């Protein structure tokens, strides 16, 4: 149920979660120039629908925090197929280390969202996925010439861990440029850092547009469980963009 002056009735029926291949995370219901006409709905994984030339962000999966007083990336959350939170889709809970366990409605493990260790943040972005029966799913970095390594000094044999951690924080996912000076897409790839490195199959993409749009694209028919993609995006949006803080 929606409350507040800016909350409105969603103009479309939700779509089944397994049919979603392009999504964003948030409360905005309609793309407009003026914030006052955008409207807010439930915090949800949303997909796009067009009506009358306008773009609407339609809820597909609803996000419910374990503890409303704590950020999702710290306290964990549950994803539901309905706004009334009766049809549980999966649960995402931190285990006290670098891992968020993702379990289905029966409590069976679907996989994990993992944080990249400091020592690997030069080579891959801040979050990666484990999925049973598949190689690790990571987003390799593509630094611009003169990027992070150059800024820390070329040829340095050892860098203090605290310095690396501050430079390669989650926020740095939004600052790594391409050699042309623009932002390169974040692409999560199957088997990029394991024994099956030759696979290199793209499964999830975050294009990083210049207009503030934060859309995630799941490869149609790919091996990635969409529930893991939703979990990663919600954690990432909470951690980087504070998207759950309203």
Short mmCIF file of N, CA, C and O in Angstrom, two decimals, residues 121-212:
data_model
loop_
_atom_site.label_atom_id
_atom_site.label_comp_id
_atom_site.label_asym_id
_atom_site.label_seq_id
_atom_site.Cartn_x
_atom_site.Cartn_y
_atom_site.Cartn_z
N UNK A 121 40.53 -5.46 -6.64
CA UNK A 121 39.72 -4.37 -7.16
C UNK A 121 40.37 -3.58 -8.28
O UNK A 121 39.75 -2.73 -8.90
N UNK A 122 41.65 -3.85 -8.57
CA UNK A 122 42.25 -3.28 -9.78
C UNK A 122 41.73 -4.01 -11.01
O UNK A 122 41.71 -3.47 -12.10
N UNK A 123 41.37 -5.27 -10.84
CA UNK A 123 41.02 -6.09 -12.00
C UNK A 123 39.53 -6.34 -12.17
O UNK A 123 39.07 -6.67 -13.26
N UNK A 124 38.74 -6.21 -11.10
CA UNK A 124 37.29 -6.41 -11.25
C UNK A 124 36.51 -5.48 -10.33
O UNK A 124 37.02 -5.01 -9.32
N UNK A 125 35.26 -5.24 -10.71
CA UNK A 125 34.42 -4.29 -9.99
C UNK A 125 33.94 -4.85 -8.65
O UNK A 125 34.17 -6.02 -8.34
N UNK A 126 33.25 -3.99 -7.90
CA UNK A 126 32.99 -4.23 -6.49
C UNK A 126 32.11 -5.39 -6.11
O UNK A 126 32.17 -5.86 -4.98
N UNK A 127 31.23 -5.87 -6.99
CA UNK A 127 30.34 -6.97 -6.65
C UNK A 127 30.43 -8.06 -7.71
O UNK A 127 30.53 -7.76 -8.91
N UNK A 128 30.37 -9.31 -7.28
CA UNK A 128 30.34 -10.42 -8.22
C UNK A 128 29.40 -11.48 -7.69
O UNK A 128 28.86 -11.36 -6.59
N UNK A 129 29.15 -12.52 -8.49
CA UNK A 129 28.13 -13.51 -8.16
C UNK A 129 28.70 -14.92 -8.16
O UNK A 129 29.56 -15.27 -8.96
N UNK A 130 28.17 -15.71 -7.25
CA UNK A 130 28.36 -17.15 -7.27
C UNK A 130 27.02 -17.79 -7.58
O UNK A 130 26.00 -17.40 -7.00
N UNK A 131 27.02 -18.76 -8.47
CA UNK A 131 25.80 -19.49 -8.80
C UNK A 131 26.15 -20.97 -8.91
O UNK A 131 27.04 -21.33 -9.69
N UNK A 132 25.51 -21.81 -8.12
CA UNK A 132 25.85 -23.23 -8.14
C UNK A 132 25.83 -23.81 -9.55
O UNK A 132 24.93 -23.54 -10.34
N UNK A 133 26.87 -24.57 -9.87
CA UNK A 133 26.95 -25.21 -11.18
C UNK A 133 27.54 -24.35 -12.26
O UNK A 133 27.61 -24.78 -13.42
N UNK A 134 27.98 -23.12 -11.91
CA UNK A 134 28.55 -22.21 -12.91
C UNK A 134 29.84 -21.61 -12.38
O UNK A 134 30.03 -21.51 -11.16
N UNK A 135 30.73 -21.16 -13.28
CA UNK A 135 31.90 -20.41 -12.83
C UNK A 135 31.47 -19.09 -12.19
O UNK A 135 30.32 -18.66 -12.31
N UNK A 136 32.41 -18.44 -11.52
CA UNK A 136 32.12 -17.13 -10.94
C UNK A 136 31.69 -16.15 -12.03
O UNK A 136 32.11 -16.24 -13.18
N UNK A 137 30.81 -15.22 -11.65
CA UNK A 137 30.32 -14.20 -12.58
C UNK A 137 30.83 -12.85 -12.09
O UNK A 137 30.40 -12.36 -11.05
N UNK A 138 31.79 -12.27 -12.83
CA UNK A 138 32.43 -11.03 -12.39
C UNK A 138 32.39 -9.97 -13.49
O UNK A 138 32.14 -10.27 -14.65
N UNK A 139 32.63 -8.72 -13.08
CA UNK A 139 32.70 -7.61 -14.03
C UNK A 139 34.14 -7.11 -14.09
O UNK A 139 34.58 -6.35 -13.22
N UNK A 140 34.92 -7.55 -15.08
CA UNK A 140 36.32 -7.11 -15.19
C UNK A 140 36.40 -5.60 -15.42
O UNK A 140 35.55 -5.02 -16.10
N UNK A 141 37.43 -4.99 -14.90
CA UNK A 141 37.63 -3.56 -15.10
C UNK A 141 38.29 -3.30 -16.45
O UNK A 141 39.04 -4.12 -16.96
N UNK A 142 38.03 -2.12 -16.98
CA UNK A 142 38.67 -1.66 -18.21
C UNK A 142 39.15 -0.24 -17.97
O UNK A 142 38.50 0.73 -18.32
N UNK A 143 40.30 -0.14 -17.31
CA UNK A 143 40.80 1.19 -16.94
C UNK A 143 41.24 1.98 -18.17
O UNK A 143 41.79 1.44 -19.11
N UNK A 144 41.02 3.28 -18.11
CA UNK A 144 41.57 4.18 -19.13
C UNK A 144 43.08 4.28 -18.94
O UNK A 144 43.60 4.02 -17.87
N UNK A 145 43.77 4.68 -20.01
CA UNK A 145 45.20 4.95 -19.86
C UNK A 145 45.35 6.10 -18.87
O UNK A 145 44.64 7.09 -18.93
N UNK A 146 46.30 5.92 -17.96
CA UNK A 146 46.48 6.95 -16.95
C UNK A 146 45.41 6.89 -15.88
O UNK A 146 45.17 7.87 -15.19
N UNK A 147 44.74 5.72 -15.75
CA UNK A 147 43.67 5.57 -14.78
C UNK A 147 44.18 5.32 -13.38
O UNK A 147 45.18 5.89 -12.94
N UNK A 148 43.51 4.41 -12.65
CA UNK A 148 43.79 4.25 -11.23
C UNK A 148 45.23 3.84 -10.94
O UNK A 148 45.86 4.36 -10.03
N UNK A 149 45.77 2.91 -11.73
CA UNK A 149 47.14 2.47 -11.46
C UNK A 149 48.13 3.62 -11.62
O UNK A 149 49.04 3.79 -10.82
N UNK A 150 47.89 4.42 -12.67
CA UNK A 150 48.80 5.55 -12.90
C UNK A 150 48.67 6.57 -11.78
O UNK A 150 49.65 7.17 -11.35
N UNK A 151 47.46 6.76 -11.30
CA UNK A 151 47.25 7.76 -10.25
C UNK A 151 47.91 7.33 -8.95
O UNK A 151 48.25 8.17 -8.12
N UNK A 152 48.11 6.04 -8.76
CA UNK A 152 48.81 5.56 -7.57
C UNK A 152 50.31 5.45 -7.79
O UNK A 152 51.06 5.18 -6.87
N UNK A 153 50.73 5.64 -9.06
CA UNK A 153 52.15 5.58 -9.35
C UNK A 153 52.53 4.31 -10.08
O UNK A 153 52.33 3.22 -9.58
N UNK A 154 53.04 4.47 -11.29
CA UNK A 154 53.43 3.29 -12.07
C UNK A 154 54.70 2.67 -11.48
O UNK A 154 55.57 3.35 -10.98
N UNK A 155 54.74 1.35 -11.57
CA UNK A 155 55.92 0.64 -11.12
C UNK A 155 56.00 0.46 -9.62
O UNK A 155 57.00 -0.03 -9.10
N UNK A 156 54.97 0.85 -8.87
CA UNK A 156 55.00 0.65 -7.43
C UNK A 156 54.79 -0.82 -7.13
O UNK A 156 53.81 -1.42 -7.55
N UNK A 157 55.68 -1.42 -6.40
CA UNK A 157 55.59 -2.84 -6.14
C UNK A 157 54.62 -3.17 -5.03
O UNK A 157 54.13 -4.29 -4.94
N UNK A 158 54.32 -2.22 -4.16
CA UNK A 158 53.43 -2.49 -3.05
C UNK A 158 52.66 -1.21 -2.72
O UNK A 158 53.22 -0.14 -2.65
N UNK A 159 51.36 -1.36 -2.56
CA UNK A 159 50.52 -0.22 -2.20
C UNK A 159 49.82 -0.53 -0.89
O UNK A 159 49.31 -1.63 -0.70
N UNK A 160 49.83 0.43 0.02
CA UNK A 160 49.18 0.21 1.31
C UNK A 160 47.71 -0.13 1.09
O UNK A 160 47.02 0.53 0.33
N UNK A 161 47.24 -1.17 1.77
CA UNK A 161 45.88 -1.67 1.55
C UNK A 161 44.83 -0.59 1.77
O UNK A 161 43.85 -0.50 1.04
N UNK A 162 45.01 0.26 2.77
CA UNK A 162 44.02 1.30 3.03
C UNK A 162 43.89 2.28 1.89
O UNK A 162 42.81 2.78 1.62
N UNK A 163 45.00 2.58 1.20
CA UNK A 163 44.96 3.49 0.06
C UNK A 163 44.20 2.84 -1.08
O UNK A 163 43.33 3.46 -1.72
N UNK A 164 44.49 1.58 -1.36
CA UNK A 164 43.78 0.87 -2.42
C UNK A 164 42.29 0.83 -2.12
O UNK A 164 41.46 1.04 -2.98
N UNK A 165 41.96 0.55 -0.87
CA UNK A 165 40.55 0.44 -0.49
C UNK A 165 39.82 1.75 -0.71
O UNK A 165 38.68 1.77 -1.15
N UNK A 166 40.47 2.89 -0.42
CA UNK A 166 39.81 4.18 -0.59
C UNK A 166 39.64 4.54 -2.06
O UNK A 166 38.65 5.15 -2.45
N UNK A 167 40.63 4.17 -2.88
CA UNK A 167 40.54 4.48 -4.31
C UNK A 167 39.56 3.56 -5.02
O UNK A 167 38.78 3.97 -5.87
N UNK A 168 39.60 2.27 -4.65
CA UNK A 168 38.78 1.28 -5.34
C UNK A 168 37.57 0.91 -4.50
O UNK A 168 37.25 -0.25 -4.30
N UNK A 169 36.89 1.90 -3.97
CA UNK A 169 35.67 1.70 -3.22
C UNK A 169 34.54 1.41 -4.19
O UNK A 169 34.71 1.43 -5.40
N UNK A 170 33.35 1.14 -3.68
CA UNK A 170 32.20 0.91 -4.56
C UNK A 170 31.99 2.09 -5.49
O UNK A 170 31.61 1.95 -6.64
N UNK A 171 32.21 3.31 -4.96
CA UNK A 171 31.98 4.49 -5.78
C UNK A 171 32.84 4.53 -7.02
O UNK A 171 32.46 5.13 -8.03
N UNK A 172 34.01 3.89 -6.98
CA UNK A 172 34.89 3.92 -8.14
C UNK A 172 34.30 3.17 -9.31
O UNK A 172 34.76 3.33 -10.43
N UNK A 173 33.30 2.34 -9.10
CA UNK A 173 32.62 1.68 -10.21
C UNK A 173 32.03 2.71 -11.17
O UNK A 173 31.77 2.42 -12.33
N UNK A 174 31.78 3.90 -10.68
CA UNK A 174 31.15 4.92 -11.51
C UNK A 174 32.15 5.91 -12.09
O UNK A 174 31.75 6.87 -12.73
N UNK A 175 33.46 5.68 -11.89
CA UNK A 175 34.42 6.67 -12.36
C UNK A 175 35.43 6.13 -13.35
O UNK A 175 36.20 6.90 -13.91
N UNK A 176 35.45 4.84 -13.58
CA UNK A 176 36.44 4.27 -14.50
C UNK A 176 36.05 4.57 -15.93
O UNK A 176 35.02 4.15 -16.41
N UNK A 177 36.90 5.33 -16.63
CA UNK A 177 36.57 5.74 -17.99
C UNK A 177 37.16 4.83 -19.03
O UNK A 177 38.06 4.04 -18.76
N UNK A 178 36.68 4.96 -20.24
CA UNK A 178 37.27 4.24 -21.35
C UNK A 178 38.41 5.07 -21.91
O UNK A 178 38.63 6.20 -21.52
N UNK A 179 39.13 4.52 -22.88
CA UNK A 179 40.24 5.27 -23.45
C UNK A 179 39.74 6.47 -24.22
O UNK A 179 40.48 7.39 -24.50
N UNK A 180 38.47 6.48 -24.57
CA UNK A 180 37.91 7.64 -25.26
C UNK A 180 37.42 8.70 -24.31
O UNK A 180 36.91 9.72 -24.74
N UNK A 181 37.56 8.43 -23.01
CA UNK A 181 37.19 9.44 -22.03
C UNK A 181 35.80 9.26 -21.47
O UNK A 181 35.44 9.92 -20.51
N UNK A 182 34.98 8.36 -22.03
CA UNK A 182 33.63 8.17 -21.53
C UNK A 182 33.57 7.01 -20.56
O UNK A 182 34.55 6.30 -20.32
N UNK A 183 32.40 6.81 -19.97
CA UNK A 183 32.21 5.70 -19.06
C UNK A 183 31.98 4.43 -19.85
O UNK A 183 31.15 4.40 -20.76
N UNK A 184 32.69 3.39 -19.51
CA UNK A 184 32.48 2.11 -20.18
C UNK A 184 31.41 1.32 -19.43
O UNK A 184 31.26 1.46 -18.22
N UNK A 185 30.67 0.47 -20.12
CA UNK A 185 29.64 -0.33 -19.44
C UNK A 185 30.26 -1.29 -18.44
O UNK A 185 31.39 -1.75 -18.62
N UNK A 186 29.53 -1.56 -17.37
CA UNK A 186 29.89 -2.66 -16.49
C UNK A 186 29.27 -3.91 -17.08
O UNK A 186 28.06 -3.94 -17.33
N UNK A 187 30.08 -4.92 -17.31
CA UNK A 187 29.59 -6.16 -17.90
C UNK A 187 30.03 -7.32 -17.02
O UNK A 187 31.23 -7.56 -16.84
N UNK A 188 29.04 -8.04 -16.46
CA UNK A 188 29.34 -9.22 -15.67
C UNK A 188 29.43 -10.41 -16.61
O UNK A 188 28.52 -10.66 -17.41
N UNK A 189 30.54 -11.13 -16.51
CA UNK A 189 30.88 -12.17 -17.47
C UNK A 189 31.00 -13.52 -16.77
O UNK A 189 31.52 -13.62 -15.66
N UNK A 190 30.53 -14.55 -17.44
CA UNK A 190 30.59 -15.90 -16.90
C UNK A 190 31.99 -16.47 -17.01
O UNK A 190 32.59 -16.47 -18.09
N UNK A 191 32.54 -16.92 -15.89
CA UNK A 191 33.82 -17.61 -15.90
C UNK A 191 35.01 -16.74 -16.19
O UNK A 191 36.01 -17.23 -16.71
N UNK A 192 34.94 -15.46 -15.85
CA UNK A 192 36.02 -14.54 -16.21
C UNK A 192 37.27 -14.72 -15.37
O UNK A 192 38.35 -14.38 -15.80
N UNK A 193 37.13 -15.26 -14.16
CA UNK A 193 38.33 -15.36 -13.31
C UNK A 193 38.53 -16.76 -12.76
O UNK A 193 39.15 -16.94 -11.73
N UNK A 194 38.02 -17.76 -13.42
CA UNK A 194 38.17 -19.13 -12.94
C UNK A 194 38.76 -20.02 -14.00
O UNK A 194 39.34 -19.58 -15.00
N UNK A 195 38.60 -21.32 -13.81
CA UNK A 195 39.18 -22.28 -14.74
C UNK A 195 38.51 -22.23 -16.11
O UNK A 195 39.09 -22.63 -17.11
N UNK A 196 37.27 -21.71 -16.14
CA UNK A 196 36.54 -21.64 -17.40
C UNK A 196 36.65 -20.25 -18.02
O UNK A 196 35.70 -19.73 -18.59
N UNK A 197 37.80 -19.64 -17.91
CA UNK A 197 38.01 -18.27 -18.37
C UNK A 197 37.65 -18.11 -19.84
O UNK A 197 37.21 -17.04 -20.27
N UNK A 198 37.82 -19.18 -20.63
CA UNK A 198 37.56 -19.07 -22.06
C UNK A 198 36.09 -18.81 -22.36
O UNK A 198 35.76 -18.32 -23.44
N UNK A 199 35.22 -19.10 -21.42
CA UNK A 199 33.80 -18.88 -21.68
C UNK A 199 33.52 -17.41 -21.99
O UNK A 199 33.07 -17.05 -23.05
N UNK A 200 33.77 -16.54 -21.02
CA UNK A 200 33.63 -15.10 -21.23
C UNK A 200 32.26 -14.66 -21.67
O UNK A 200 32.11 -13.60 -22.29
N UNK A 201 31.23 -15.41 -21.35
CA UNK A 201 29.88 -15.07 -21.82
C UNK A 201 29.29 -13.93 -21.00
O UNK A 201 29.26 -13.98 -19.77
N UNK A 202 28.81 -12.88 -21.66
CA UNK A 202 28.20 -11.76 -20.97
C UNK A 202 26.81 -12.16 -20.48
O UNK A 202 26.01 -12.71 -21.24
N UNK A 203 26.53 -11.89 -19.20
CA UNK A 203 25.24 -12.28 -18.65
C UNK A 203 24.44 -11.11 -18.06
O UNK A 203 23.22 -11.17 -17.97
N UNK A 204 25.14 -10.05 -17.66
CA UNK A 204 24.47 -8.89 -17.07
C UNK A 204 25.26 -7.63 -17.42
O UNK A 204 26.48 -7.62 -17.30
N UNK A 205 24.55 -6.58 -17.86
CA UNK A 205 25.21 -5.35 -18.28
C UNK A 205 24.56 -4.14 -17.63
O UNK A 205 23.33 -4.06 -17.51
N UNK A 206 25.40 -3.20 -17.21
CA UNK A 206 24.96 -1.91 -16.68
C UNK A 206 25.63 -0.86 -17.55
O UNK A 206 26.82 -0.58 -17.41
N UNK A 207 24.89 -0.25 -18.52
CA UNK A 207 25.51 0.62 -19.53
C UNK A 207 26.15 1.89 -19.00
O UNK A 207 27.04 2.45 -19.62
N UNK A 208 25.70 2.42 -17.85
CA UNK A 208 26.22 3.68 -17.30
C UNK A 208 26.04 4.84 -18.28
O UNK A 208 27.00 5.42 -18.78
N UNK A 209 24.79 5.20 -18.53
CA UNK A 209 24.49 6.33 -19.40
C UNK A 209 24.85 7.65 -18.76
O UNK A 209 25.15 7.74 -17.58
N UNK A 210 24.79 8.71 -19.55
CA UNK A 210 25.18 10.04 -19.08
C UNK A 210 23.99 10.85 -18.54
O UNK A 210 24.15 11.99 -18.14
N UNK A 211 22.79 10.26 -18.53
CA UNK A 211 21.60 11.02 -18.12
C UNK A 211 21.05 10.57 -16.77
O UNK A 211 19.92 10.86 -16.42
N UNK A 212 21.86 9.86 -16.01
CA UNK A 212 21.42 9.44 -14.68
C UNK A 212 20.57 8.20 -14.69
O UNK A 212 20.09 7.77 -13.63
#
